[in-house]
PDB file of C-alpha atoms in Angstrom:
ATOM      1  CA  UNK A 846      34.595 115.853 -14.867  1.00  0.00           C
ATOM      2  CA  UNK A 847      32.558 113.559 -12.743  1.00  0.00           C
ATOM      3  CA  UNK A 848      34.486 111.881 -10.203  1.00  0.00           C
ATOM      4  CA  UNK A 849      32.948 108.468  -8.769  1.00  0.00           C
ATOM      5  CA  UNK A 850      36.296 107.630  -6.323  1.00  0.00           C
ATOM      6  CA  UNK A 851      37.335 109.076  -3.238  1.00  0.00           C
ATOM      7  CA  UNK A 852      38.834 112.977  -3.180  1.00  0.00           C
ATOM      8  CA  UNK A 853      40.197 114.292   0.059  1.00  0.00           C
ATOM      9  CA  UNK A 854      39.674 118.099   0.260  1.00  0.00           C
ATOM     10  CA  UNK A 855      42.224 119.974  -1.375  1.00  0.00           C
ATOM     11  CA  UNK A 856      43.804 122.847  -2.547  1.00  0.00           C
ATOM     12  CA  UNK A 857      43.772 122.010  -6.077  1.00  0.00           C
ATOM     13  CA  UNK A 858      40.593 123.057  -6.649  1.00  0.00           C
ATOM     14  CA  UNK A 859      38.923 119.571  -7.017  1.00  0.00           C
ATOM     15  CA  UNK A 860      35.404 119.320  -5.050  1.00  0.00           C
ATOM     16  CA  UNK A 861      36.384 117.101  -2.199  1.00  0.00           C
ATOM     17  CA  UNK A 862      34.192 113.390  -2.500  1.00  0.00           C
ATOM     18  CA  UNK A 863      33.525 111.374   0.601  1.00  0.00           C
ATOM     19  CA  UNK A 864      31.973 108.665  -1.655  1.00  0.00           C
ATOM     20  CA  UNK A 865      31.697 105.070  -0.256  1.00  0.00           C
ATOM     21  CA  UNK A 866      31.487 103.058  -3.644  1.00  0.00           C
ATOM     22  CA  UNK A 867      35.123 103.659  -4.131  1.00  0.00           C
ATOM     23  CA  UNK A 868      36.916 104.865  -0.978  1.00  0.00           C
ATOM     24  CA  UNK A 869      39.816 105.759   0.128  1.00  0.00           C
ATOM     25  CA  UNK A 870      42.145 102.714   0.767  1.00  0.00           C
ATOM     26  CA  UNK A 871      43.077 103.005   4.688  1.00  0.00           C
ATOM     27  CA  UNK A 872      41.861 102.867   8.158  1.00  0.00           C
ATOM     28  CA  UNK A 873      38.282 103.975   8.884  1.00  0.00           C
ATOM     29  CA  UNK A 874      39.602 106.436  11.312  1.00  0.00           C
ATOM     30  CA  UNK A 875      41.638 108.464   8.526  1.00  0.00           C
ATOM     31  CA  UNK A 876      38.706 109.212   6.910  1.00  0.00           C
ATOM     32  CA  UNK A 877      38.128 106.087   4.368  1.00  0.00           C
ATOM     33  CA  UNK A 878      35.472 104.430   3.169  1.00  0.00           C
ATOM     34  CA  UNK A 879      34.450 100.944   5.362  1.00  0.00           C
ATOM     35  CA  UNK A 880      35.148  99.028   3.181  1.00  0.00           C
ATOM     36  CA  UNK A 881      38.587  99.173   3.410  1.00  0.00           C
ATOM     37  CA  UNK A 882      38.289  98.419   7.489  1.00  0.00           C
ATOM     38  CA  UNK A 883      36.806  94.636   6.678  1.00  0.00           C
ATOM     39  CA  UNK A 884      39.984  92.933   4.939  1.00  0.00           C
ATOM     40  CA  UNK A 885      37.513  92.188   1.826  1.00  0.00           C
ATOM     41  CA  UNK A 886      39.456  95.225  -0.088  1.00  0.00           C
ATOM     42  CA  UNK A 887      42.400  93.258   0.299  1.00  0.00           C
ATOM     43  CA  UNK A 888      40.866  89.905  -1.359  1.00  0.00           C
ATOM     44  CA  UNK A 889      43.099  87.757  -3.355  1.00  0.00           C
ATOM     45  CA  UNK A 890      42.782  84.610  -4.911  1.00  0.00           C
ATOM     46  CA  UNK A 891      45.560  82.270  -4.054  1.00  0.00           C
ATOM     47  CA  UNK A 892      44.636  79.133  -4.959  1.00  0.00           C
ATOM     48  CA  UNK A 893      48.448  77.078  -5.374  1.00  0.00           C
ATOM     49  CA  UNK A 894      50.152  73.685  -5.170  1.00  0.00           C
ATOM     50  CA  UNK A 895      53.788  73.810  -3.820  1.00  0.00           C
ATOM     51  CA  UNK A 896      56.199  71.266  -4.232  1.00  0.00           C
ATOM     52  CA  UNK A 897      57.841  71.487  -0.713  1.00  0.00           C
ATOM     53  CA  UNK A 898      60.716  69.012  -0.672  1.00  0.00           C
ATOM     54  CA  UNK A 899      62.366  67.052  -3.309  1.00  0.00           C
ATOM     55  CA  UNK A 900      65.453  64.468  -1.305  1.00  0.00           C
ATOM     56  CA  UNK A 901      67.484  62.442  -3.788  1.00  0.00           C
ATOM     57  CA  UNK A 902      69.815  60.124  -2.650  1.00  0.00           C
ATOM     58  CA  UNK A 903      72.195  57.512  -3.568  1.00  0.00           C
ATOM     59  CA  UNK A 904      74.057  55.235  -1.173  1.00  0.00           C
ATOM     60  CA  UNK A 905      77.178  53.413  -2.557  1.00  0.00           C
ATOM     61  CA  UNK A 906      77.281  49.532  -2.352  1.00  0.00           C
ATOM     62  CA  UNK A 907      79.626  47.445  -0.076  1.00  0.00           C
ATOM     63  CA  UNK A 908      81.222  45.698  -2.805  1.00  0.00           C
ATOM     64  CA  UNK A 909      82.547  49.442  -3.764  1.00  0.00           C
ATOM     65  CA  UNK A 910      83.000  50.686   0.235  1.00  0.00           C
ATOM     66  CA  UNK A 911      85.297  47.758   0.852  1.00  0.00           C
ATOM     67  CA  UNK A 912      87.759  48.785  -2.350  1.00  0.00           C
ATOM     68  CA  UNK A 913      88.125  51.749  -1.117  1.00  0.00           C
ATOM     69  CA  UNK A 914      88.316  51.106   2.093  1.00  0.00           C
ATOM     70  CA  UNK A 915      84.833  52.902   3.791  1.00  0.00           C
ATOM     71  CA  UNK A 916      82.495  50.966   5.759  1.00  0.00           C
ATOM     72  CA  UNK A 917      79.509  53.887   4.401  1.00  0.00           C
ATOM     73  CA  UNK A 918      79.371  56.375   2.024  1.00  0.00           C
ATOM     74  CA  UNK A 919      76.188  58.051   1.098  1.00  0.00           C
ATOM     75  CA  UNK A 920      75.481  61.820  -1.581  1.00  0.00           C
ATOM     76  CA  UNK A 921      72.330  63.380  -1.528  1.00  0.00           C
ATOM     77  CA  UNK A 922      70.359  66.433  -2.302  1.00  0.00           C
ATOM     78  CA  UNK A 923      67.766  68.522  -1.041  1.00  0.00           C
ATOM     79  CA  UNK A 924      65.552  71.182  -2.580  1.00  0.00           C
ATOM     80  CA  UNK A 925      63.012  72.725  -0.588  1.00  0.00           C
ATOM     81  CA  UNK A 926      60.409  74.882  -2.200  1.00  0.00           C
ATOM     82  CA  UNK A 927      61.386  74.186  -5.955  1.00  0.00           C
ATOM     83  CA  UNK A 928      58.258  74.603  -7.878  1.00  0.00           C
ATOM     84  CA  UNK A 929      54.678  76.581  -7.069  1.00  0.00           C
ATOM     85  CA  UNK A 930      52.026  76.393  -9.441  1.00  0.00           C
ATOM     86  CA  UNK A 931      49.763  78.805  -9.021  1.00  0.00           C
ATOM     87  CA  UNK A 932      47.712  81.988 -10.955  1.00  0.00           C
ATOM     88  CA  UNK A 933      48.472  84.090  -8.085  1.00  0.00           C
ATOM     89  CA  UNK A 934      50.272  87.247 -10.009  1.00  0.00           C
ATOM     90  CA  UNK A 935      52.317  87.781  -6.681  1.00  0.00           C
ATOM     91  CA  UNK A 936      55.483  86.716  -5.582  1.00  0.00           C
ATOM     92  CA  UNK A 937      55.084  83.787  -2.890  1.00  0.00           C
ATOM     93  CA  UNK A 938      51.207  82.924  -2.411  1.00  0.00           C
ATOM     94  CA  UNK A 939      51.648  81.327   0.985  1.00  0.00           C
ATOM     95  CA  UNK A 940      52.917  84.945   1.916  1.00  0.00           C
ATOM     96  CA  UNK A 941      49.852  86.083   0.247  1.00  0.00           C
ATOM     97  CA  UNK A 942      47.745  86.418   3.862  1.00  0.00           C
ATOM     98  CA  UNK A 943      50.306  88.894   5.653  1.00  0.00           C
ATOM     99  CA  UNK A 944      49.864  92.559   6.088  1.00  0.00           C
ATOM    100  CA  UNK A 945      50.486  94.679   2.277  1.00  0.00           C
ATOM    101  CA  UNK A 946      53.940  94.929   1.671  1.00  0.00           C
ATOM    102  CA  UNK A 947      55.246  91.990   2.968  1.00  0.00           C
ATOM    103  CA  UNK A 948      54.735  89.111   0.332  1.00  0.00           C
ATOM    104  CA  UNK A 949      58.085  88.483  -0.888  1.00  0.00           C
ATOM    105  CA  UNK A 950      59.369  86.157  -3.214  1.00  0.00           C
ATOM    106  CA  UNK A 951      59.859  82.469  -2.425  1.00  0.00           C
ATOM    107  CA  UNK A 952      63.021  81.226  -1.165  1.00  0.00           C
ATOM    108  CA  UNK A 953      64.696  78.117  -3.217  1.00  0.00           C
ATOM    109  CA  UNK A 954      67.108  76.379  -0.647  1.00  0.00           C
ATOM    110  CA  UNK A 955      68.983  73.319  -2.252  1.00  0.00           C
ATOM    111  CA  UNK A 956      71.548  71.503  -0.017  1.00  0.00           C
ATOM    112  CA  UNK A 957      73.528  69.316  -0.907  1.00  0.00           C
ATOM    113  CA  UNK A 958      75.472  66.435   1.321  1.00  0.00           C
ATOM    114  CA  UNK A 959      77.678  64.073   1.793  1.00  0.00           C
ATOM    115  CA  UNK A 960      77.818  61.271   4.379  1.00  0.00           C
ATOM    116  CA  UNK A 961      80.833  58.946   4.973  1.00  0.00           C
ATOM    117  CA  UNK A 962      81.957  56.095   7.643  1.00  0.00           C
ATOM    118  CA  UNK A 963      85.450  54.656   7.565  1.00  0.00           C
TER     119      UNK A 963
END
């Protein structure tokens, strides 16, 4: 069987393949291939848009305020990171640049408020 990948030496009885044209992934110094030591292996693209912050807002008029007896009285919402669009196949492409193993999924964080004078 011809093997045109990396194959550290063994005991299974497999010839043992330094080959370059597809190393090892890993540190130079372990033994792989250089390619892996210039980043390039680890090339994504991540092209995205992000919607970062959607605020929504409604302040209630005086006509209202003075019925019930409230000099202000404001609701509103905030959603930061809602939407990414994006044909990055992992999980949060602004994560995408950090070492493997740490992209992690995006965090949603809505908040929600309330804001009242008397």
């Amino acid at each position: 069987m011809a093997m045109e990948y990396f194959v550290p030496t063994n005991s299974a009885g497999l010839a043992s393949n330094a080959n370059t044209t597809n190393p090892r992934p890993g540190p130079v110094a372990t033994g792989a291939g250089a390619f892996w030591s210039t980043g390039f292996g680890y090339y994504r693209e991540v092209s995205f848009t992000k919607v970062k912050n959607i605020s929504l807002g409604y302040t209630f008029d005086n006509e209202f305020l003075k019925r019930i007896k409230m000099s202000n009285l404001r609701v509103y919402v905030n959603v930061l990171d809602p939407f990414v669009f994006t044909k990055f196949d992992g999980y949060d492409p602004e994560w995408a640049a950090a070492n493997m193993g740490i992209n992690r999924p995006a965090a949603i964080t809505t908040q929600l408020g309330l804001s009242a004078k008397f």
